[in-house]
Coordinates of C-alpha atoms (C1' of nucleotides) in Angstrom, one line a residue:
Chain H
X15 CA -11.6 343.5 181.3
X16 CA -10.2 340.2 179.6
X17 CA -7.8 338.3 181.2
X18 CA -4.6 338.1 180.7
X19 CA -2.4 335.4 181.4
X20 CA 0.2 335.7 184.5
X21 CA 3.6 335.0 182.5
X22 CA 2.3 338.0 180.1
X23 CA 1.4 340.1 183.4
X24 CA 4.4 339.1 185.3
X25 CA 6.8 339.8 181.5
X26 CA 5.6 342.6 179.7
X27 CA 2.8 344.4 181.8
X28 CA 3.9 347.6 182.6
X29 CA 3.2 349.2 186.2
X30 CA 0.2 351.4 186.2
X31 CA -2.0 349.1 183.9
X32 CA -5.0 347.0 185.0
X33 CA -5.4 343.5 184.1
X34 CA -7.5 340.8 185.0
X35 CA -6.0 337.5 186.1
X36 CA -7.5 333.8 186.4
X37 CA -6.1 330.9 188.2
X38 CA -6.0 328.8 191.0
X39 CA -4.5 329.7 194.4
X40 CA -1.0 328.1 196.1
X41 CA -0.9 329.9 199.1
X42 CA -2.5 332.7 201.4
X43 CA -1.0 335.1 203.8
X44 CA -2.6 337.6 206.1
X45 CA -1.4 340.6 207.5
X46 CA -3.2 341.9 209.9
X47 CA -1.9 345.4 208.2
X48 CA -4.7 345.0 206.9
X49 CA -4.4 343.1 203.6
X50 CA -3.6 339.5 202.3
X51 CA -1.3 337.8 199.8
X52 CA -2.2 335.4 197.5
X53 CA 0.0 333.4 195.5
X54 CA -2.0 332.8 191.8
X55 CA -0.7 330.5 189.2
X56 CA -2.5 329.8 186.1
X57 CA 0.1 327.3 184.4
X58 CA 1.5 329.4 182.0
X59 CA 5.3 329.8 183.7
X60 CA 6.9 328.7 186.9
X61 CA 6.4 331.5 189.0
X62 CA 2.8 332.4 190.3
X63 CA 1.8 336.0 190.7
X64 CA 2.2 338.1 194.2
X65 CA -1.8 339.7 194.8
X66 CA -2.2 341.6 197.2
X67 CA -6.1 341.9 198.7
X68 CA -6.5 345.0 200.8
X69 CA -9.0 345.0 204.1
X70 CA -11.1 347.0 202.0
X71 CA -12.4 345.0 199.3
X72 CA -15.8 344.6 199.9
X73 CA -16.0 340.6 200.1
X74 CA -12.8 340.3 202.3
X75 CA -14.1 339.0 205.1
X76 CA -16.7 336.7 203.8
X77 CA -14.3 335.9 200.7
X78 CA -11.1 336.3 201.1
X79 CA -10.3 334.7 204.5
X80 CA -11.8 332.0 203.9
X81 CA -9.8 331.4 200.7
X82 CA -7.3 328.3 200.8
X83 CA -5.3 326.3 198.7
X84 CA -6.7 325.4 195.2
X85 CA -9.4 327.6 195.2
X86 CA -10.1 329.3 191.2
X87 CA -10.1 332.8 191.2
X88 CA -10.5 335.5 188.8
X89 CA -9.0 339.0 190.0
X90 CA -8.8 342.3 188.4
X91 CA -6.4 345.2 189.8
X92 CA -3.4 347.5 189.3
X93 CA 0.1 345.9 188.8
X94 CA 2.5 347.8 190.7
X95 CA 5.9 347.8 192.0
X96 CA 6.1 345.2 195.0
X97 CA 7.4 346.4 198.3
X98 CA 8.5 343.2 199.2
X99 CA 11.1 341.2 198.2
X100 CA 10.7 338.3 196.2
X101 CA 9.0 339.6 193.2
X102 CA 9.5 343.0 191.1
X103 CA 5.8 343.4 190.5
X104 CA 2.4 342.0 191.8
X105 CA -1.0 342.7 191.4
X106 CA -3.2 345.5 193.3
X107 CA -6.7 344.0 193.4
X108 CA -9.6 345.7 193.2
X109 CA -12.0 342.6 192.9
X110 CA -11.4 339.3 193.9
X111 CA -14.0 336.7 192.4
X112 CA -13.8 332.9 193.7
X113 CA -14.6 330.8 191.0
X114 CA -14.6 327.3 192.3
X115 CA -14.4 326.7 196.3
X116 CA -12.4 324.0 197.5
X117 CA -15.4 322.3 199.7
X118 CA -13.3 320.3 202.4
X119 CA -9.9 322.4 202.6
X120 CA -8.4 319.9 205.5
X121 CA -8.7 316.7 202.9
X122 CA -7.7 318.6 199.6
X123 CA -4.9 316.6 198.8
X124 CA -2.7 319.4 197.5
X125 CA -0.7 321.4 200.7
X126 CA 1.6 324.8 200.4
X127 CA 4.5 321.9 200.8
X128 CA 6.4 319.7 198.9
X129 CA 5.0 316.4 198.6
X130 CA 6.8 313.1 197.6
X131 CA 6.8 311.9 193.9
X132 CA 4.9 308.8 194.7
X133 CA 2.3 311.0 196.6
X134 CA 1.4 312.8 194.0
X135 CA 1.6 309.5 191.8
X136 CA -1.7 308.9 193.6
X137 CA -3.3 312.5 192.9
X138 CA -3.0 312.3 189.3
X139 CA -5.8 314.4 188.7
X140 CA -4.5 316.7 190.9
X141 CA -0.9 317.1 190.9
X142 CA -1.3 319.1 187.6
X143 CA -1.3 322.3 189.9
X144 CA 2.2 321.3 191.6
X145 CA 5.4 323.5 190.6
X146 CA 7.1 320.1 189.7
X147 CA 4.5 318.8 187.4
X148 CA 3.5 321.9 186.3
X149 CA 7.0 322.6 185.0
X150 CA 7.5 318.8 183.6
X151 CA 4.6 319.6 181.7
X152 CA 5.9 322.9 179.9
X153 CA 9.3 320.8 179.3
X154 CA 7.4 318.0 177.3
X155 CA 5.6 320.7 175.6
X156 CA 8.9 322.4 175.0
X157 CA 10.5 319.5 173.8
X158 CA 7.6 318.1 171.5
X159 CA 7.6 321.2 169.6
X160 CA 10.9 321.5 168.9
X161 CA 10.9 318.1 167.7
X162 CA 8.0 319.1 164.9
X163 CA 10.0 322.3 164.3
X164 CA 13.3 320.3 163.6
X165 CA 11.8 317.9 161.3
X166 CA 9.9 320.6 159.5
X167 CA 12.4 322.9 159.0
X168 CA 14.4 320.2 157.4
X169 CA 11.4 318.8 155.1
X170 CA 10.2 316.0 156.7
X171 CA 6.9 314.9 156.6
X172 CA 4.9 313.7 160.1
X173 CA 3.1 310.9 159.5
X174 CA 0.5 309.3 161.6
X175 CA 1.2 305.6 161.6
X176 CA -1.5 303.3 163.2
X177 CA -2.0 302.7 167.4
X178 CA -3.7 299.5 166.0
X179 CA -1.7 296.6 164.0
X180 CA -2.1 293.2 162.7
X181 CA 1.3 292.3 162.1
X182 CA 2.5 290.7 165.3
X183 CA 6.3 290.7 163.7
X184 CA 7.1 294.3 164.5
X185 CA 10.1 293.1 166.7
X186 CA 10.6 292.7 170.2
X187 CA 8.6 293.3 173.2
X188 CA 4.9 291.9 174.1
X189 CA 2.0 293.4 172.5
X190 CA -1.2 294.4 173.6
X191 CA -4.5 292.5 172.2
X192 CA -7.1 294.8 171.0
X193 CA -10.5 292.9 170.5
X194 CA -14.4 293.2 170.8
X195 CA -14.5 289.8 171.2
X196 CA -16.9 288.7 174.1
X197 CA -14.3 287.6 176.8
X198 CA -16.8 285.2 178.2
X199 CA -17.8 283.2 175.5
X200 CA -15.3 283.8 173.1
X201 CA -15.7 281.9 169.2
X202 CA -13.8 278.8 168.4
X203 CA -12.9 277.4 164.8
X204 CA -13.2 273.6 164.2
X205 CA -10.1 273.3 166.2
X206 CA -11.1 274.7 168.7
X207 CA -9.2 277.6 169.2
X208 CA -10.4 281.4 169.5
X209 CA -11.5 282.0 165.8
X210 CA -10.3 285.8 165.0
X211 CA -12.3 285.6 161.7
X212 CA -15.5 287.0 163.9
X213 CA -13.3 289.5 165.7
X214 CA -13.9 293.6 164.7
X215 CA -10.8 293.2 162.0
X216 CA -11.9 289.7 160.6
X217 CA -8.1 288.8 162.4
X218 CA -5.4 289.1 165.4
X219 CA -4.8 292.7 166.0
X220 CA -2.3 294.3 169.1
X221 CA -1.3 297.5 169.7
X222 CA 1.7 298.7 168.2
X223 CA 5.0 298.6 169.3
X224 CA 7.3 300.9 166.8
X225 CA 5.8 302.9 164.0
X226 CA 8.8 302.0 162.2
X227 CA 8.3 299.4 160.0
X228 CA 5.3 301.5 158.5
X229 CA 6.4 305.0 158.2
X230 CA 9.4 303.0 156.5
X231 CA 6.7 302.8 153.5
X232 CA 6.1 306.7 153.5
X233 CA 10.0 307.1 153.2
X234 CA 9.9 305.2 149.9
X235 CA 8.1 307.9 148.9
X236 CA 8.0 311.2 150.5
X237 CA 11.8 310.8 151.3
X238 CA 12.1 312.5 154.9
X239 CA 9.4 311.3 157.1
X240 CA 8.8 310.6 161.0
X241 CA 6.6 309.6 163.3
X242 CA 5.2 311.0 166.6
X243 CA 3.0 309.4 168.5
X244 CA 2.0 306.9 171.3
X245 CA 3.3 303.9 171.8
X246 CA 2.8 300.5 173.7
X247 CA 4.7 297.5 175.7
X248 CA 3.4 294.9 177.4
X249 CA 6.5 293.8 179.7
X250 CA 5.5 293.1 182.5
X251 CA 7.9 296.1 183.6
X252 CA 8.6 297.4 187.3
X253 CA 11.3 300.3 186.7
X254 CA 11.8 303.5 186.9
X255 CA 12.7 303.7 182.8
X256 CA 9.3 302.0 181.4
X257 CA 5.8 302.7 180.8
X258 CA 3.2 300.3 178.9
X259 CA 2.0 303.4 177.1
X260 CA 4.8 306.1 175.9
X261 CA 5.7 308.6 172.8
X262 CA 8.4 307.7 171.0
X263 CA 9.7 309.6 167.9
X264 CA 11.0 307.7 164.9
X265 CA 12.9 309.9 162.0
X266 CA 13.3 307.5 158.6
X267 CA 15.5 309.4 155.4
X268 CA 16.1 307.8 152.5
X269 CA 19.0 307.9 150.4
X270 CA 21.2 308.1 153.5
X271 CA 23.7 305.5 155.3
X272 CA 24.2 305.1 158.6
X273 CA 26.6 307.9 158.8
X274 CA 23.7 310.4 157.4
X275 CA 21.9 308.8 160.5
X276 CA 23.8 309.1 163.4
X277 CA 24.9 313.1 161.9
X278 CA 20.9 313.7 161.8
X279 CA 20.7 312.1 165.7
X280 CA 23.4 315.2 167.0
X281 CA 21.8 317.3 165.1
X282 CA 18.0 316.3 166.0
X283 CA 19.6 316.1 169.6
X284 CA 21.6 319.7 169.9
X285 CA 18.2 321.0 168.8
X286 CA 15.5 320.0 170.9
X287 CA 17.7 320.8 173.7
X288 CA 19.2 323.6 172.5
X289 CA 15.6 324.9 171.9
X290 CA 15.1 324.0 175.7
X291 CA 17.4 325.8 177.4
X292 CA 16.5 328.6 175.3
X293 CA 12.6 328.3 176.2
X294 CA 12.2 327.2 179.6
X295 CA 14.9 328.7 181.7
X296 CA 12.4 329.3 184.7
X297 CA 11.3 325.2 184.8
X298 CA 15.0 324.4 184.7
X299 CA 16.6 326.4 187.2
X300 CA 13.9 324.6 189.1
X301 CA 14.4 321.3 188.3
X302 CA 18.7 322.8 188.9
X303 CA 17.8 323.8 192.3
X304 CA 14.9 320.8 193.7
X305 CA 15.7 317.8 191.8
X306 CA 19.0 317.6 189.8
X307 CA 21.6 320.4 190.1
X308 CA 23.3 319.3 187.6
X309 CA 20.9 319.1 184.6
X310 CA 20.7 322.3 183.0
X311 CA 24.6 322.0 182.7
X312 CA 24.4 318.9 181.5
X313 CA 22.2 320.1 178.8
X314 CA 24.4 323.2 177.9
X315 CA 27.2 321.0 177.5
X316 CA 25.4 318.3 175.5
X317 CA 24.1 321.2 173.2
X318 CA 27.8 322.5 172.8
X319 CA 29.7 319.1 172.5
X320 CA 31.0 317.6 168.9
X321 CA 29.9 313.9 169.3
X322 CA 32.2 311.5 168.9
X323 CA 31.7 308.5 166.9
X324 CA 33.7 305.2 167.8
X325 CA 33.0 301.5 166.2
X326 CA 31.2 299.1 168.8
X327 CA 34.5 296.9 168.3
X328 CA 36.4 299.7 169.4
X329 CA 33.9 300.2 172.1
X330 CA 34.4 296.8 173.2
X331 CA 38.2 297.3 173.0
X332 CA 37.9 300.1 175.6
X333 CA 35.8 298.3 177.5
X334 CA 38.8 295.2 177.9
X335 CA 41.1 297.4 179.1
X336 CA 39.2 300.1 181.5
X337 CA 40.6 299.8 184.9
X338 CA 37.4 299.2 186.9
X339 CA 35.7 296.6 186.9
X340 CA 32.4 295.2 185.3
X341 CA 29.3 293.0 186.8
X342 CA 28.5 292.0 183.4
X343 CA 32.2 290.8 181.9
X344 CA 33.1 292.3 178.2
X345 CA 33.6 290.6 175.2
X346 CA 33.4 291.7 171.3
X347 CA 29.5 290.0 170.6
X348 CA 27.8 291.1 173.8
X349 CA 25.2 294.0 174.2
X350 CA 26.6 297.1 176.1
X351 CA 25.2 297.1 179.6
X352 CA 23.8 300.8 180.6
X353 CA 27.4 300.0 183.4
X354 CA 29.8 300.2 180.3
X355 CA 27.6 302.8 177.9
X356 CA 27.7 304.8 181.2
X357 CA 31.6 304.2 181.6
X358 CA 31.9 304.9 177.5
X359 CA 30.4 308.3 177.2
X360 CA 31.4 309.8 181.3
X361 CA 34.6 308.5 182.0
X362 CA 36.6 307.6 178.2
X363 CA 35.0 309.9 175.6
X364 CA 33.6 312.4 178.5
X365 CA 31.1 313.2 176.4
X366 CA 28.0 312.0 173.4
X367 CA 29.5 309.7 171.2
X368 CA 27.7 307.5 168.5
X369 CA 28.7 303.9 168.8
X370 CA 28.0 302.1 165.3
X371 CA 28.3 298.9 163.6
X372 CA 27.0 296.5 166.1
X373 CA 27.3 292.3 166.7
X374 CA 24.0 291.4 163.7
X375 CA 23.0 288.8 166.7
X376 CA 22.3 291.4 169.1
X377 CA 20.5 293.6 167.1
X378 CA 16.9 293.3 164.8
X379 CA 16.7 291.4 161.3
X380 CA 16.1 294.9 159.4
X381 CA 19.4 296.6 159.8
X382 CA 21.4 296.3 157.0
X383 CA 23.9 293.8 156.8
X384 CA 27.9 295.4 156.8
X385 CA 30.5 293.9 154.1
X386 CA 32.1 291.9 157.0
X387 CA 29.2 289.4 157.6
X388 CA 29.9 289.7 161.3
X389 CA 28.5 293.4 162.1
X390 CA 25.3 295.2 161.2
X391 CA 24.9 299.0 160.1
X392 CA 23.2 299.5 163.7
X393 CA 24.0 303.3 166.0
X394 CA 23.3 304.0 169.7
X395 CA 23.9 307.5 170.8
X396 CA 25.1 307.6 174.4
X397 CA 25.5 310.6 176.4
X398 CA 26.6 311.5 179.9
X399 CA 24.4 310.9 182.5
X400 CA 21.7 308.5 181.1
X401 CA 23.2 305.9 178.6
X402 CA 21.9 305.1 175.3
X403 CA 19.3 308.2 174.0
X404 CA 18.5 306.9 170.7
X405 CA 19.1 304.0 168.9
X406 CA 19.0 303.5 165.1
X407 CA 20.2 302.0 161.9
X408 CA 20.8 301.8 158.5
X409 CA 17.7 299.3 156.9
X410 CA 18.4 296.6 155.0
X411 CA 17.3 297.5 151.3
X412 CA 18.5 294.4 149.3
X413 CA 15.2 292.1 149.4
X414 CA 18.4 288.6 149.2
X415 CA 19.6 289.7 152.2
X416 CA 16.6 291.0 154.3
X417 CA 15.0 287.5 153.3
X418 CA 18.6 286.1 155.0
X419 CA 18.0 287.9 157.9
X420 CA 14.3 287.4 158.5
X421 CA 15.3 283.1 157.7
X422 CA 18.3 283.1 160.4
X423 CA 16.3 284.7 163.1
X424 CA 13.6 282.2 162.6
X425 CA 11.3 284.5 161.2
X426 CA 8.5 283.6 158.6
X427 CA 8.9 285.9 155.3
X428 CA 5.3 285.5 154.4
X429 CA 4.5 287.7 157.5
X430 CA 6.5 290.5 155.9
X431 CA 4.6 290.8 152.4
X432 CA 4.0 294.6 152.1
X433 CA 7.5 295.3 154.2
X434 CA 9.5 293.1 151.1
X435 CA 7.3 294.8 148.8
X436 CA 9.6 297.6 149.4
X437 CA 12.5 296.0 148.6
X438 CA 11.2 295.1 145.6
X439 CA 10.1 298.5 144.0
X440 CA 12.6 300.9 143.6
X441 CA 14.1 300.0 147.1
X442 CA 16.8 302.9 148.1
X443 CA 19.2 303.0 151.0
X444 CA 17.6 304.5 154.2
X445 CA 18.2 304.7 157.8
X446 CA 16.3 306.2 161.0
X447 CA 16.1 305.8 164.8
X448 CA 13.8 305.9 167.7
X449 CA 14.1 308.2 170.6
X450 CA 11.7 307.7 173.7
X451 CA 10.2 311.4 174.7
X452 CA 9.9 310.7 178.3
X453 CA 13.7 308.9 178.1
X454 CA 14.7 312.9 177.0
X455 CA 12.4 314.5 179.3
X456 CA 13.7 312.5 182.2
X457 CA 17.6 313.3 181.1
X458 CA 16.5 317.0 180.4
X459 CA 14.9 317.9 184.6
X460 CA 16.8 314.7 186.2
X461 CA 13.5 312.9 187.3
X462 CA 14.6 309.5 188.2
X463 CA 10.9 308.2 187.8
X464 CA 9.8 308.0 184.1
X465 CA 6.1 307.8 185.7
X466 CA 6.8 311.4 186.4
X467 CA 7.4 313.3 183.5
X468 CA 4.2 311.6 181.5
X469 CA 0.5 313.0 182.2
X470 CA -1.3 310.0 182.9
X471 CA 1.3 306.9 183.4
X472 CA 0.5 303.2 182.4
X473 CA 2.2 300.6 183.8
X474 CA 1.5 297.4 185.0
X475 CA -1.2 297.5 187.5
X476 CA -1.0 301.3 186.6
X477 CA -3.8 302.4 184.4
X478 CA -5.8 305.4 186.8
X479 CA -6.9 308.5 185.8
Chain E
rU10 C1' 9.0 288.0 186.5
rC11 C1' 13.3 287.7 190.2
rC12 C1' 15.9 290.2 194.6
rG13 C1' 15.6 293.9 198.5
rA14 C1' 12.9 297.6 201.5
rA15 C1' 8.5 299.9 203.1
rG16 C1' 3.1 300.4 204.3
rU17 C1' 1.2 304.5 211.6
rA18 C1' -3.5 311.3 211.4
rG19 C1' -5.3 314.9 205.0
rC20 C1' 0.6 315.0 204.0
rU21 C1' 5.9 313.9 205.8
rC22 C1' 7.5 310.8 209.5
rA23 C1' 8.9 309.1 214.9
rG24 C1' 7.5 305.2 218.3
rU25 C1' 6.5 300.8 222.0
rG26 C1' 4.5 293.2 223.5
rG27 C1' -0.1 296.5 227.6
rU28 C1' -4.7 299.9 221.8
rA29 C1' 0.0 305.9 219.9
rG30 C1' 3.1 311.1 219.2
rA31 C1' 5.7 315.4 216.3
rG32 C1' 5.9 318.9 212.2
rC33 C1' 2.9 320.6 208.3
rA34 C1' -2.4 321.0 206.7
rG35 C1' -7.4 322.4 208.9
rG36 C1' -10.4 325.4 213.0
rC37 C1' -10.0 329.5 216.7
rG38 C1' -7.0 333.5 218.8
rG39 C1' -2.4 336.6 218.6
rC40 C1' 1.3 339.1 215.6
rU41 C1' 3.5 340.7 211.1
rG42 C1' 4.2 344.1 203.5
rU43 C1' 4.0 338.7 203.9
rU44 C1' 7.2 335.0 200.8
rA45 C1' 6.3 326.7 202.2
rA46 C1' 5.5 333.4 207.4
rC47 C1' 5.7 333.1 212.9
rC48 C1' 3.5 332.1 218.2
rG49 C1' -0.5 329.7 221.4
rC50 C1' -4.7 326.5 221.8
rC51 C1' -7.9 322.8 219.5
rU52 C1' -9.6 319.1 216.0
rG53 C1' -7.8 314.7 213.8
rG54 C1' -5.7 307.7 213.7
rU55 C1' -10.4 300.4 213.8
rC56 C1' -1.2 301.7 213.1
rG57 C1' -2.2 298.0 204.6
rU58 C1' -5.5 293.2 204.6
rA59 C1' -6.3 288.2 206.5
rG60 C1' -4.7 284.6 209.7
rG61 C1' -1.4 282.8 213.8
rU62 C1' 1.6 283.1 218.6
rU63 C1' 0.3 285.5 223.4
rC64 C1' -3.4 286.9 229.2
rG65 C1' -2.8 290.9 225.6
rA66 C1' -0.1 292.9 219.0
rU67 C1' 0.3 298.5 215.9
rC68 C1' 5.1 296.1 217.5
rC69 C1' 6.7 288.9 216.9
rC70 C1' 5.4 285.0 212.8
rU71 C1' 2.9 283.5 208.0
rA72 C1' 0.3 284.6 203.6
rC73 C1' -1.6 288.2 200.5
rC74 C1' -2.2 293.3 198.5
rU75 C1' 0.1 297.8 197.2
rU76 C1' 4.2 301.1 196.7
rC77 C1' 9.4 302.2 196.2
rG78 C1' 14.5 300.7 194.7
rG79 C1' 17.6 297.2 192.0
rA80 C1' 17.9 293.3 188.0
rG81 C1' 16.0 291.4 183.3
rC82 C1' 13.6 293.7 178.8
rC83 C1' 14.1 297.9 176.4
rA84 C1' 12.5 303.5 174.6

RNA sequence: UCCGAAGUAGCUCAGUGGUAGAGCAGGCGGCUGUUAACCGCCUGGUCGUAGGUUCGAUCCCUACCUUCGGAGCCA
């Protein structure tokens, strides 16, 4: 008999029928009725499976009772209707097979009880087999294929963009070196300092910190691309919100304005989420019930919601005269503190709204330049709860004024060769924006800790597992 | 990096200037178609690290390490 898995037992098996399951165990119960439950989860939906081990199995005694927490098993029997309540069906068994022992029950870190967040921080291996990580885990899945699913239905083209870069002018943020130079005794040049030539590229290379810039090259081509993949900071970071290593997804469409963009955003937004409540019901009314009670409706509402779209000087406007008061004071030319994009989209617009055309000081040298010479075609989407969720622009396309840009910001335009190459050939109007994966995760189950809802978390003095 | 808080049993925590307890977990026994089961007994800790004050420190002081929260940066 091959095994099934439990969501497909637990879903669609029909009483009667006899399957074979394989998992790990949460919890054992014994009745001295002569039988024992056993709680069985093997990952593939929230609930475990309800088996019931009768006296009579031939291994109960030397098996069975001595099963414990996070022990693998693999048990054939008869689903039937459950006498108790709790569950509609569980399974029979007729054989009970332990796979793996847990060898010192008292010091296996994983207990029938809830543990804290930063507990299980430290059991990274193990905290897989939790409910809560267990479900995170089927969210980011849930979420990263609707993301592919979106884009592809629409035509766009995923395209791998490279972890390692030399260009050390991507933008902001501090980079990672990547190098097989020997630490100890590192090269020099005549002038003494480290001489790259010798490194494994034959120059500087980091890690990359947006695969914007070069999946803007495959948009000058292929027209609707984006990129999905890792991504790395090297602020020295101590928050709840950052990672040194995280997935970020970047759509870039050409032909298109900023309006195209921040349409695409509520659309790419409704989706994913939309696709989430539809998929994952059992995770969320999880997360609804342990950690935020008030995410799934948050999400329904989100889903449902026409976003409004409001010009950051009108944002600025509403900000002058809200009644409450600000720690960071307000004033057309600042960047929106998460206090008033909080204050924007929960309290005045109750609800997403795209704020475009931001300050050009505040924002990058490669959104495009607006007819006022004061503003630049720049979009943050904000929505209750969280803040800014994505952040985008129109790109500049006209190589006079990019070079304008790149000059004022005291940038070198020599660094940007291939980038102003494609300005230069058959440059078109195009716009994208970036949207963190764990950022959505976190606003989709209401985790406060972004180390949470990503397997294996990097972050400074973080890099375990 | 800055500000604040915390590090006591496998886990979650309480506690006192005279070297420590509870619940859960684990072991044994009892009971029960059980639902993080329940009841009894037992096992289990150089109280983050290094100094200092003191007759004596887990408790007071200093430094360091780590974690958590906030800020900055941002996704």
């Amino acid at each position: 008999m091959s095994a099934r898995r439990i969501v497909e037992v637990l879903t669609t098996a029909q009483v009667g029928q006899r399957v074979a399951i394989q998992g790990w165990i949460r919890t054992r119960r014994d009745s001295k009725a002569g039988l024992s439950f056993l709680a069985v989860h093997d990952g593939s939906c929230f609930e475990p499976i309800q088996v019931v081990a009768p006296a009579e199995l031939p291994n109960y005694a030397s098996d069975v009772l001595r099963i414990t927490t996070g022990c693998a098993v693999t048990i054939s029997g008869e689903v039937v209707a459950s006498q108790g309540k709790g569950q509609t069906v569980e399974l029979r068994a007729e054989s009970i097979e332990v796979v793996g022992w847990v060898e010192d029950p008292e010091t296996y870190p994983m207990q029938p009880k809830r543990h804290s967040m930063e507990y299980l921080r430290e059991v990274g291996h193990l905290r897989p087999r939790t409910n809560v990580i267990g479900a995170v885990t089927r969210v980011r899945h849930a979420l990263a294929m609707a993301v592919h699913r979106f884009f592809d239905e629409r035509g766009y083209f995923w395209v791998h963009t490279p972890i390692i870069t030399a260009s050390d002018a991507e933008g902001a943020g501090q980079m990672f070196r990547v190098s097989t130079l020997d630490l100890a005794n590192l090269p020099r040049t005549a002038a003494g300092e480290v001489d790259f030539s010798q490194d494994f590229f034959g120059k500087e290379t980091r890690l990359t910190v947006s695969g914007q810039l070069n999946v803007e090259t495959y948009c000058m081509a292929m027209s609707k691309v984006y990129t999905f993949g890792p991504t790395f900071r090297a602020e020295n970071s101590n928050t709840r919100r950052h990672l040194a290593e995280f997935w970020m997804i970047e759509p870039e469409l050409a032909f298109a304005d900023l309006a195209a963009d921040a349409q695409l955003a509520e659309d790419f937004l409704k989706y994913i989420f939309g696709a989430l409540l539809d998929q994952r019901k059992d995770d969320l009314a999880f997360f609804e019930k342990f950690v935020d009670p008030e995410c799934q409706k948050r999400l329904s509402q989100l889903v449902q919601s026409k976003f409004e779209r409001i010009e950051y000087t009108e944002a600025i406007r509403l900000l002058e005269k809200a009644t409450r008061s600000f720690e960071y004071p307000v004033s057309w030319g600042i960047d929106l503190q998460s206090e008033h994009e909080r204050y924007l989209t929960e309290e005045v617009i109750k609800g997403p709204v795209a704020v475009m055309n931001y300050p050009k000081d505040i924002k990058a040298f490669y959104m495009r330049m607006n007819d006022d010479g004061k503003t630049v075609a720049a979009m943050d989407v904000l929505a209750p709860g969280i803040g800014e969720i994505i952040g985008g622009s129109q790109r500049e396309e006209r190589l006079d004024m990019l070079d304008a840009r790149i000059a004022a910001m005291g940038l070198h335009k020599e660094d940007y060769g291939w980038y102003r190459d494609l300005r230069r050939y058959g440059t078109v109007p195009h716009a994208g924006f970036g949207m963190g994966l764990e950022r959505a995760i976190q606003y989709a189950t209401g985790l406060e800790n972004i180390r949470d809802v990503i397997p294996f978390p990097r972050a400074p003095r973080q890099a375990d597992f």
